[in-house]
PDB file of C-alpha atoms in Angstrom:
ATOM      1  CA  MET A   1      24.589  -0.835 -41.407  1.00  0.00           C
ATOM      2  CA  ASP A   2      25.174  -3.129 -38.192  1.00  0.00           C
ATOM      3  CA  HIS A   3      24.380  -6.755 -38.438  1.00  0.00           C
ATOM      4  CA  ASP A   4      24.544  -9.823 -36.441  1.00  0.00           C
ATOM      5  CA  PHE A   5      26.030 -12.592 -38.496  1.00  0.00           C
ATOM      6  CA  GLY A   6      27.122 -14.806 -35.642  1.00  0.00           C
ATOM      7  CA  PRO A   7      30.934 -15.035 -36.017  1.00  0.00           C
ATOM      8  CA  LEU A   8      31.187 -11.601 -37.633  1.00  0.00           C
ATOM      9  CA  ILE A   9      31.416  -8.122 -36.292  1.00  0.00           C
ATOM     10  CA  SER A  10      31.101  -4.866 -38.050  1.00  0.00           C
ATOM     11  CA  PRO A  11      33.641  -1.870 -37.556  1.00  0.00           C
ATOM     12  CA  GLU A  12      30.634  -0.008 -36.020  1.00  0.00           C
ATOM     13  CA  GLU A  13      29.906  -2.739 -33.406  1.00  0.00           C
ATOM     14  CA  LEU A  14      33.575  -3.115 -32.714  1.00  0.00           C
ATOM     15  CA  ALA A  15      34.075   0.662 -32.092  1.00  0.00           C
ATOM     16  CA  ALA A  16      31.193   0.649 -29.780  1.00  0.00           C
ATOM     17  CA  THR A  17      32.480  -2.183 -27.516  1.00  0.00           C
ATOM     18  CA  LEU A  18      36.282  -1.631 -27.906  1.00  0.00           C
ATOM     19  CA  ASP A  19      36.918  -1.356 -24.096  1.00  0.00           C
ATOM     20  CA  ASP A  20      35.182  -4.740 -23.572  1.00  0.00           C
ATOM     21  CA  VAL A  21      36.940  -7.034 -26.137  1.00  0.00           C
ATOM     22  CA  THR A  22      40.448  -8.236 -26.790  1.00  0.00           C
ATOM     23  CA  VAL A  23      41.604  -7.484 -30.370  1.00  0.00           C
ATOM     24  CA  LEU A  24      44.109  -9.500 -32.308  1.00  0.00           C
ATOM     25  CA  ASP A  25      45.803  -8.090 -35.415  1.00  0.00           C
ATOM     26  CA  VAL A  26      46.624 -11.005 -37.678  1.00  0.00           C
ATOM     27  CA  ARG A  27      47.861  -9.071 -40.708  1.00  0.00           C
ATOM     28  CA  TYR A  28      49.696 -11.399 -43.095  1.00  0.00           C
ATOM     29  CA  VAL A  29      51.052 -11.604 -46.647  1.00  0.00           C
ATOM     30  CA  MET A  30      51.631 -14.923 -48.086  1.00  0.00           C
ATOM     31  CA  GLY A  31      55.434 -15.174 -48.783  1.00  0.00           C
ATOM     32  CA  GLY A  32      55.874 -11.659 -47.731  1.00  0.00           C
ATOM     33  CA  PRO A  33      57.463 -10.106 -44.420  1.00  0.00           C
ATOM     34  CA  PRO A  34      55.747 -10.474 -41.045  1.00  0.00           C
ATOM     35  CA  GLY A  35      52.868  -7.993 -40.505  1.00  0.00           C
ATOM     36  CA  ARG A  36      54.430  -6.588 -37.367  1.00  0.00           C
ATOM     37  CA  GLY A  37      55.687  -3.516 -39.259  1.00  0.00           C
ATOM     38  CA  LEU A  38      52.260  -2.805 -40.688  1.00  0.00           C
ATOM     39  CA  HIS A  39      50.759  -3.288 -37.180  1.00  0.00           C
ATOM     40  CA  GLU A  40      53.304  -0.801 -35.537  1.00  0.00           C
ATOM     41  CA  ALA A  41      52.510   1.771 -38.239  1.00  0.00           C
ATOM     42  CA  GLY A  42      48.704   1.769 -37.202  1.00  0.00           C
ATOM     43  CA  HIS A  43      46.380  -0.594 -35.611  1.00  0.00           C
ATOM     44  CA  VAL A  44      42.957  -0.764 -33.795  1.00  0.00           C
ATOM     45  CA  PRO A  45      43.740   0.673 -30.261  1.00  0.00           C
ATOM     46  CA  GLY A  46      44.854  -2.021 -28.011  1.00  0.00           C
ATOM     47  CA  ALA A  47      45.170  -4.738 -30.575  1.00  0.00           C
ATOM     48  CA  ALA A  48      48.017  -7.129 -30.070  1.00  0.00           C
ATOM     49  CA  TYR A  49      49.780  -8.477 -33.293  1.00  0.00           C
ATOM     50  CA  VAL A  50      49.636 -12.272 -33.835  1.00  0.00           C
ATOM     51  CA  ASP A  51      52.154 -13.710 -36.281  1.00  0.00           C
ATOM     52  CA  LEU A  52      50.348 -16.309 -38.304  1.00  0.00           C
ATOM     53  CA  ASP A  53      53.548 -18.353 -39.108  1.00  0.00           C
ATOM     54  CA  ARG A  54      54.871 -18.316 -35.532  1.00  0.00           C
ATOM     55  CA  ASP A  55      51.788 -18.216 -33.457  1.00  0.00           C
ATOM     56  CA  LEU A  56      49.004 -19.908 -35.610  1.00  0.00           C
ATOM     57  CA  ALA A  57      50.959 -22.772 -37.240  1.00  0.00           C
ATOM     58  CA  ALA A  58      53.579 -25.493 -36.481  1.00  0.00           C
ATOM     59  CA  PRO A  59      56.570 -25.760 -38.766  1.00  0.00           C
ATOM     60  CA  PRO A  60      56.068 -27.074 -42.328  1.00  0.00           C
ATOM     61  CA  GLY A  61      56.349 -30.763 -42.844  1.00  0.00           C
ATOM     62  CA  ALA A  62      54.323 -33.799 -43.561  1.00  0.00           C
ATOM     63  CA  GLY A  63      51.322 -32.034 -42.316  1.00  0.00           C
ATOM     64  CA  GLY A  64      51.647 -29.346 -44.940  1.00  0.00           C
ATOM     65  CA  ARG A  65      52.861 -25.827 -45.005  1.00  0.00           C
ATOM     66  CA  HIS A  66      50.856 -24.517 -42.074  1.00  0.00           C
ATOM     67  CA  PRO A  67      50.230 -27.591 -39.709  1.00  0.00           C
ATOM     68  CA  LEU A  68      47.891 -26.876 -36.788  1.00  0.00           C
ATOM     69  CA  PRO A  69      50.073 -25.416 -33.821  1.00  0.00           C
ATOM     70  CA  ASP A  70      51.124 -27.471 -30.882  1.00  0.00           C
ATOM     71  CA  VAL A  71      48.318 -26.904 -28.201  1.00  0.00           C
ATOM     72  CA  GLY A  72      50.787 -25.622 -25.581  1.00  0.00           C
ATOM     73  CA  ALA A  73      52.554 -23.239 -27.986  1.00  0.00           C
ATOM     74  CA  PHE A  74      49.171 -21.745 -29.246  1.00  0.00           C
ATOM     75  CA  GLU A  75      47.934 -21.377 -25.597  1.00  0.00           C
ATOM     76  CA  ALA A  76      51.162 -19.491 -24.726  1.00  0.00           C
ATOM     77  CA  ALA A  77      50.822 -17.352 -27.880  1.00  0.00           C
ATOM     78  CA  MET A  78      47.225 -16.383 -26.994  1.00  0.00           C
ATOM     79  CA  ARG A  79      48.262 -15.472 -23.502  1.00  0.00           C
ATOM     80  CA  ARG A  80      51.030 -13.272 -24.742  1.00  0.00           C
ATOM     81  CA  ALA A  81      48.351 -11.643 -27.049  1.00  0.00           C
ATOM     82  CA  GLY A  82      46.123 -10.928 -24.011  1.00  0.00           C
ATOM     83  CA  VAL A  83      43.453 -13.537 -24.638  1.00  0.00           C
ATOM     84  CA  ARG A  84      41.218 -14.278 -21.571  1.00  0.00           C
ATOM     85  CA  ASP A  85      38.827 -16.983 -21.210  1.00  0.00           C
ATOM     86  CA  ALA A  86      36.111 -14.817 -20.048  1.00  0.00           C
ATOM     87  CA  ARG A  87      36.539 -11.869 -22.444  1.00  0.00           C
ATOM     88  CA  SER A  88      35.288 -11.522 -26.030  1.00  0.00           C
ATOM     89  CA  VAL A  89      37.812 -11.685 -28.843  1.00  0.00           C
ATOM     90  CA  VAL A  90      37.772  -9.932 -32.141  1.00  0.00           C
ATOM     91  CA  VAL A  91      40.352 -10.896 -34.932  1.00  0.00           C
ATOM     92  CA  HIS A  92      41.220  -8.830 -38.014  1.00  0.00           C
ATOM     93  CA  ASP A  93      43.569  -8.884 -40.862  1.00  0.00           C
ATOM     94  CA  ASP A  94      43.735  -6.935 -44.097  1.00  0.00           C
ATOM     95  CA  TRP A  95      43.271  -9.883 -46.386  1.00  0.00           C
ATOM     96  CA  GLN A  96      39.376  -9.830 -46.269  1.00  0.00           C
ATOM     97  CA  GLY A  97      39.391 -12.231 -43.454  1.00  0.00           C
ATOM     98  CA  ARG A  98      41.547 -14.995 -44.792  1.00  0.00           C
ATOM     99  CA  ALA A  99      44.112 -15.055 -41.958  1.00  0.00           C
ATOM    100  CA  ALA A 100      41.766 -13.812 -39.354  1.00  0.00           C
ATOM    101  CA  ALA A 101      39.584 -16.741 -39.971  1.00  0.00           C
ATOM    102  CA  ARG A 102      42.433 -19.202 -39.197  1.00  0.00           C
ATOM    103  CA  ALA A 103      42.809 -17.349 -35.643  1.00  0.00           C
ATOM    104  CA  TRP A 104      38.949 -17.507 -35.204  1.00  0.00           C
ATOM    105  CA  TRP A 105      39.001 -21.234 -36.020  1.00  0.00           C
ATOM    106  CA  LEU A 106      41.891 -22.001 -33.669  1.00  0.00           C
ATOM    107  CA  LEU A 107      40.413 -20.236 -30.719  1.00  0.00           C
ATOM    108  CA  ARG A 108      37.029 -21.839 -31.312  1.00  0.00           C
ATOM    109  CA  HIS A 109      38.717 -25.262 -31.655  1.00  0.00           C
ATOM    110  CA  HIS A 110      40.467 -24.767 -28.426  1.00  0.00           C
ATOM    111  CA  GLY A 111      37.520 -23.749 -26.455  1.00  0.00           C
ATOM    112  CA  HIS A 112      36.998 -19.907 -26.691  1.00  0.00           C
ATOM    113  CA  ASP A 113      33.365 -19.584 -27.404  1.00  0.00           C
ATOM    114  CA  ASP A 114      33.240 -15.751 -27.960  1.00  0.00           C
ATOM    115  CA  VAL A 115      35.349 -14.989 -31.011  1.00  0.00           C
ATOM    116  CA  ARG A 116      34.346 -12.915 -34.051  1.00  0.00           C
ATOM    117  CA  VAL A 117      36.028 -11.756 -37.202  1.00  0.00           C
ATOM    118  CA  LEU A 118      36.031  -7.946 -38.016  1.00  0.00           C
ATOM    119  CA  ASP A 119      34.103  -7.908 -41.201  1.00  0.00           C
ATOM    120  CA  GLY A 120      36.059  -6.093 -43.837  1.00  0.00           C
ATOM    121  CA  GLY A 121      39.137  -6.002 -41.601  1.00  0.00           C
ATOM    122  CA  TRP A 122      41.633  -3.245 -41.167  1.00  0.00           C
ATOM    123  CA  SER A 123      40.400  -1.556 -44.429  1.00  0.00           C
ATOM    124  CA  ALA A 124      37.021  -1.270 -43.198  1.00  0.00           C
ATOM    125  CA  TRP A 125      37.999   0.021 -39.920  1.00  0.00           C
ATOM    126  CA  ARG A 126      39.935   2.853 -41.659  1.00  0.00           C
ATOM    127  CA  GLU A 127      37.299   3.568 -44.125  1.00  0.00           C
ATOM    128  CA  GLY A 128      35.007   3.977 -41.108  1.00  0.00           C
ATOM    129  CA  GLY A 129      37.058   6.776 -39.675  1.00  0.00           C
ATOM    130  CA  HIS A 130      37.677   4.837 -36.411  1.00  0.00           C
ATOM    131  CA  PRO A 131      40.630   5.622 -34.189  1.00  0.00           C
ATOM    132  CA  VAL A 132      44.029   4.383 -34.923  1.00  0.00           C
ATOM    133  CA  GLU A 133      46.928   3.611 -32.454  1.00  0.00           C
ATOM    134  CA  GLN A 134      50.605   3.538 -33.579  1.00  0.00           C
ATOM    135  CA  GLY A 135      53.801   1.747 -32.101  1.00  0.00           C
ATOM    136  CA  PRO A 136      54.099  -1.689 -30.522  1.00  0.00           C
ATOM    137  CA  ALA A 137      51.088  -2.510 -28.409  1.00  0.00           C
ATOM    138  CA  LEU A 138      51.384  -2.820 -24.552  1.00  0.00           C
ATOM    139  CA  VAL A 139      49.417  -6.003 -23.788  1.00  0.00           C
ATOM    140  CA  GLU A 140      48.593  -7.284 -20.360  1.00  0.00           C
ATOM    141  CA  PRO A 141      49.175 -11.168 -20.459  1.00  0.00           C
ATOM    142  CA  GLY A 142      45.816 -13.176 -20.652  1.00  0.00           C
ATOM    143  CA  ASP A 143      44.744 -16.427 -18.940  1.00  0.00           C
ATOM    144  CA  PHE A 144      43.471 -18.314 -22.001  1.00  0.00           C
ATOM    145  CA  THR A 145      43.293 -21.995 -21.332  1.00  0.00           C
ATOM    146  CA  ALA A 146      43.306 -24.129 -24.531  1.00  0.00           C
ATOM    147  CA  ALA A 147      40.897 -27.196 -24.522  1.00  0.00           C
ATOM    148  CA  SER A 148      42.298 -30.361 -25.851  1.00  0.00           C
ATOM    149  CA  PRO A 149      41.173 -32.263 -27.823  1.00  0.00           C
ATOM    150  CA  GLY A 150      39.787 -29.624 -30.102  1.00  0.00           C
ATOM    151  CA  ARG A 151      36.183 -28.884 -30.418  1.00  0.00           C
ATOM    152  CA  MET A 152      35.820 -27.841 -34.151  1.00  0.00           C
ATOM    153  CA  PRO A 153      35.432 -30.722 -36.549  1.00  0.00           C
ATOM    154  CA  VAL A 154      38.616 -31.886 -38.202  1.00  0.00           C
ATOM    155  CA  VAL A 155      39.276 -34.474 -40.912  1.00  0.00           C
ATOM    156  CA  GLY A 156      42.657 -36.001 -41.881  1.00  0.00           C
ATOM    157  CA  ALA A 157      44.241 -37.415 -45.018  1.00  0.00           C
ATOM    158  CA  GLY A 158      42.624 -40.794 -44.359  1.00  0.00           C
ATOM    159  CA  ASP A 159      39.149 -39.682 -44.209  1.00  0.00           C
ATOM    160  CA  VAL A 160      38.794 -36.487 -46.030  1.00  0.00           C
ATOM    161  CA  ARG A 161      37.305 -38.101 -48.986  1.00  0.00           C
ATOM    162  CA  ASP A 162      34.715 -39.826 -46.969  1.00  0.00           C
ATOM    163  CA  VAL A 163      32.679 -36.599 -46.307  1.00  0.00           C
ATOM    164  CA  ASP A 164      29.503 -35.779 -48.625  1.00  0.00           C
ATOM    165  CA  VAL A 165      30.986 -32.554 -49.978  1.00  0.00           C
ATOM    166  CA  LEU A 166      34.704 -31.619 -49.935  1.00  0.00           C
ATOM    167  CA  VAL A 167      35.136 -27.846 -50.674  1.00  0.00           C
ATOM    168  CA  ASP A 168      38.412 -26.562 -52.103  1.00  0.00           C
ATOM    169  CA  ALA A 169      38.890 -22.861 -51.214  1.00  0.00           C
ATOM    170  CA  ARG A 170      41.467 -21.979 -53.664  1.00  0.00           C
ATOM    171  CA  ALA A 171      41.352 -19.972 -56.959  1.00  0.00           C
ATOM    172  CA  PRO A 172      39.726 -21.825 -59.784  1.00  0.00           C
ATOM    173  CA  GLU A 173      42.953 -21.896 -61.806  1.00  0.00           C
ATOM    174  CA  ARG A 174      44.786 -23.768 -58.822  1.00  0.00           C
ATOM    175  CA  PHE A 175      41.997 -26.036 -58.251  1.00  0.00           C
ATOM    176  CA  ALA A 176      42.048 -26.983 -61.884  1.00  0.00           C
ATOM    177  CA  GLY A 177      45.842 -27.527 -61.836  1.00  0.00           C
ATOM    178  CA  GLU A 178      46.252 -24.894 -64.536  1.00  0.00           C
ATOM    179  CA  THR A 179      48.787 -23.165 -62.491  1.00  0.00           C
ATOM    180  CA  GLU A 180      50.532 -23.884 -59.192  1.00  0.00           C
ATOM    181  CA  PRO A 181      52.559 -20.864 -57.878  1.00  0.00           C
ATOM    182  CA  VAL A 182      53.209 -22.465 -54.376  1.00  0.00           C
ATOM    183  CA  ASP A 183      53.142 -26.271 -54.123  1.00  0.00           C
ATOM    184  CA  PRO A 184      55.272 -28.686 -56.039  1.00  0.00           C
ATOM    185  CA  VAL A 185      52.229 -30.628 -57.523  1.00  0.00           C
ATOM    186  CA  ALA A 186      49.144 -29.019 -59.340  1.00  0.00           C
ATOM    187  CA  GLY A 187      45.672 -30.171 -59.087  1.00  0.00           C
ATOM    188  CA  HIS A 188      43.089 -31.026 -56.471  1.00  0.00           C
ATOM    189  CA  ILE A 189      41.858 -33.920 -54.157  1.00  0.00           C
ATOM    190  CA  PRO A 190      39.586 -36.080 -56.456  1.00  0.00           C
ATOM    191  CA  GLY A 191      35.852 -35.381 -55.802  1.00  0.00           C
ATOM    192  CA  ALA A 192      36.285 -31.983 -54.475  1.00  0.00           C
ATOM    193  CA  VAL A 193      34.314 -29.069 -55.584  1.00  0.00           C
ATOM    194  CA  ASN A 194      35.649 -25.410 -55.856  1.00  0.00           C
ATOM    195  CA  VAL A 195      34.281 -22.740 -53.878  1.00  0.00           C
ATOM    196  CA  PRO A 196      37.015 -19.874 -53.841  1.00  0.00           C
ATOM    197  CA  THR A 197      37.121 -17.601 -50.921  1.00  0.00           C
ATOM    198  CA  THR A 198      36.171 -14.683 -53.266  1.00  0.00           C
ATOM    199  CA  GLU A 199      32.781 -16.221 -53.602  1.00  0.00           C
ATOM    200  CA  ASN A 200      32.215 -15.482 -49.842  1.00  0.00           C
ATOM    201  CA  LEU A 201      32.637 -11.807 -50.308  1.00  0.00           C
ATOM    202  CA  ASP A 202      30.688  -8.862 -51.803  1.00  0.00           C
ATOM    203  CA  GLY A 203      32.079  -6.101 -53.943  1.00  0.00           C
ATOM    204  CA  ARG A 204      33.444  -4.227 -50.824  1.00  0.00           C
ATOM    205  CA  GLY A 205      35.279  -7.111 -49.446  1.00  0.00           C
ATOM    206  CA  ARG A 206      32.699  -7.891 -46.711  1.00  0.00           C
ATOM    207  CA  PHE A 207      31.072 -11.304 -46.250  1.00  0.00           C
ATOM    208  CA  ARG A 208      27.739 -11.821 -48.037  1.00  0.00           C
ATOM    209  CA  SER A 209      24.694 -12.361 -46.121  1.00  0.00           C
ATOM    210  CA  PRO A 210      23.702 -15.648 -44.584  1.00  0.00           C
ATOM    211  CA  GLU A 211      21.050 -16.000 -47.276  1.00  0.00           C
ATOM    212  CA  ASP A 212      23.576 -15.337 -50.142  1.00  0.00           C
ATOM    213  CA  LEU A 213      26.142 -17.748 -48.586  1.00  0.00           C
ATOM    214  CA  ARG A 214      23.652 -20.464 -48.344  1.00  0.00           C
ATOM    215  CA  GLU A 215      22.923 -20.185 -52.119  1.00  0.00           C
ATOM    216  CA  VAL A 216      26.732 -20.101 -52.759  1.00  0.00           C
ATOM    217  CA  TYR A 217      27.332 -23.303 -51.016  1.00  0.00           C
ATOM    218  CA  ALA A 218      24.060 -24.973 -51.896  1.00  0.00           C
ATOM    219  CA  ARG A 219      25.248 -24.780 -55.717  1.00  0.00           C
ATOM    220  CA  ALA A 220      28.364 -26.916 -54.526  1.00  0.00           C
ATOM    221  CA  GLY A 221      26.053 -29.354 -52.619  1.00  0.00           C
ATOM    222  CA  ALA A 222      27.121 -28.162 -49.184  1.00  0.00           C
ATOM    223  CA  THR A 223      24.095 -27.760 -46.904  1.00  0.00           C
ATOM    224  CA  ASP A 224      23.273 -28.381 -43.271  1.00  0.00           C
ATOM    225  CA  ALA A 225      21.972 -31.816 -44.194  1.00  0.00           C
ATOM    226  CA  ALA A 226      25.380 -32.892 -45.715  1.00  0.00           C
ATOM    227  CA  THR A 227      28.723 -33.742 -44.104  1.00  0.00           C
ATOM    228  CA  VAL A 228      31.069 -31.164 -45.449  1.00  0.00           C
ATOM    229  CA  ALA A 229      34.848 -30.387 -45.049  1.00  0.00           C
ATOM    230  CA  ALA A 230      37.038 -27.622 -46.496  1.00  0.00           C
ATOM    231  CA  TYR A 231      40.608 -27.536 -47.548  1.00  0.00           C
ATOM    232  CA  CYS A 232      42.999 -25.124 -49.587  1.00  0.00           C
ATOM    233  CA  GLY A 233      46.698 -24.850 -50.103  1.00  0.00           C
ATOM    234  CA  SER A 234      47.961 -25.107 -46.583  1.00  0.00           C
ATOM    235  CA  GLY A 235      44.864 -24.943 -44.256  1.00  0.00           C
ATOM    236  CA  VAL A 236      44.687 -21.208 -43.794  1.00  0.00           C
ATOM    237  CA  THR A 237      42.272 -19.742 -46.300  1.00  0.00           C
ATOM    238  CA  ALA A 238      40.073 -22.931 -45.964  1.00  0.00           C
ATOM    239  CA  ALA A 239      39.022 -21.455 -42.672  1.00  0.00           C
ATOM    240  CA  HIS A 240      37.580 -18.607 -44.431  1.00  0.00           C
ATOM    241  CA  ASP A 241      35.210 -21.054 -46.164  1.00  0.00           C
ATOM    242  CA  VAL A 242      34.428 -22.735 -42.908  1.00  0.00           C
ATOM    243  CA  LEU A 243      33.678 -19.347 -41.473  1.00  0.00           C
ATOM    244  CA  ALA A 244      31.418 -18.447 -44.411  1.00  0.00           C
ATOM    245  CA  MET A 245      29.582 -21.777 -43.955  1.00  0.00           C
ATOM    246  CA  GLU A 246      29.262 -20.965 -40.219  1.00  0.00           C
ATOM    247  CA  VAL A 247      27.552 -17.624 -41.182  1.00  0.00           C
ATOM    248  CA  ALA A 248      25.224 -19.582 -43.514  1.00  0.00           C
ATOM    249  CA  GLY A 249      24.307 -22.126 -40.609  1.00  0.00           C
ATOM    250  CA  ILE A 250      26.538 -24.974 -42.189  1.00  0.00           C
ATOM    251  CA  ARG A 251      28.987 -26.854 -39.943  1.00  0.00           C
ATOM    252  CA  ALA A 252      32.093 -27.854 -41.864  1.00  0.00           C
ATOM    253  CA  ALA A 253      35.195 -29.710 -40.844  1.00  0.00           C
ATOM    254  CA  LEU A 254      38.729 -28.459 -41.693  1.00  0.00           C
ATOM    255  CA  TYR A 255      41.391 -30.407 -43.344  1.00  0.00           C
ATOM    256  CA  PRO A 256      44.347 -28.760 -41.793  1.00  0.00           C
ATOM    257  CA  GLY A 257      47.003 -30.382 -43.943  1.00  0.00           C
ATOM    258  CA  SER A 258      45.218 -29.338 -47.107  1.00  0.00           C
ATOM    259  CA  TRP A 259      46.850 -29.683 -50.547  1.00  0.00           C
ATOM    260  CA  SER A 260      50.271 -29.162 -49.303  1.00  0.00           C
ATOM    261  CA  GLY A 261      49.770 -31.995 -46.835  1.00  0.00           C
ATOM    262  CA  TRP A 262      47.891 -34.322 -49.144  1.00  0.00           C
ATOM    263  CA  ILE A 263      50.694 -34.287 -51.808  1.00  0.00           C
ATOM    264  CA  THR A 264      53.423 -35.301 -49.323  1.00  0.00           C
ATOM    265  CA  ASP A 265      52.408 -38.739 -50.126  1.00  0.00           C
ATOM    266  CA  PRO A 266      52.891 -39.556 -53.752  1.00  0.00           C
ATOM    267  CA  GLY A 267      50.586 -42.463 -53.595  1.00  0.00           C
ATOM    268  CA  ARG A 268      47.598 -40.218 -52.965  1.00  0.00           C
ATOM    269  CA  PRO A 269      45.544 -39.537 -56.111  1.00  0.00           C
ATOM    270  CA  VAL A 270      45.491 -36.078 -57.755  1.00  0.00           C
ATOM    271  CA  ALA A 271      42.844 -34.738 -60.170  1.00  0.00           C
ATOM    272  CA  THR A 272      42.972 -31.796 -62.598  1.00  0.00           C
ATOM    273  CA  GLY A 273      40.314 -29.870 -64.542  1.00  0.00           C
ATOM    274  CA  ARG A 274      37.263 -27.843 -63.573  1.00  0.00           C
TER     275      ARG A 274
END
């Protein structure tokens, strides 16, 4: 069934408007090979491949594992992918929206007002029997102009703990510090509450309804009456929580450095436990 969840678009809606939108394929596997091979093996017709590590992040450093990209570099990457100021953009991945949300957030942050995430991603597109194109995409360069400073709310390490509700989007065992497969220090920012990205999705891997998401976040204290920020390991999957809250009508800031940036300063406090 089609729906209008604001920043989301269903496969059926995309199929019906494919000639009128720019599609970005942000397939990504954390720690795995780039998704270009997957893209060339089959993609939404006309979709351009966007490399998360290269196009949607700056090199790792004090800002964490995936700092926000330089504005000029991001603008150039989006132009290579065919993004135009006056044309709708749809982004997808095959990670239930976790990488696509990063692209959605960056485009919105830099002034593109008409960006949506394909709900269910590549899997949902295939399951719906929609057409598939193979090989490298031939993309006409776009004219996207990145706004600076950015327009989506952002918090840094110095003010991330000043918000009413700080949401940690990682899996519960990473939040608790029981395991840490990626970063050198385990735990979470003191005062944070855990809303894993899996809580945003139903059994099919689609985003829950706005009403359900409002309930999910209300349990964590995040409502439209509170100041809210989200973080994760490197600032990528936190955008999934920001997107889910946008669906629910809650405006949340992103802490781009996230846990991997927080722990670059050993003087910053660390909490463990659930």
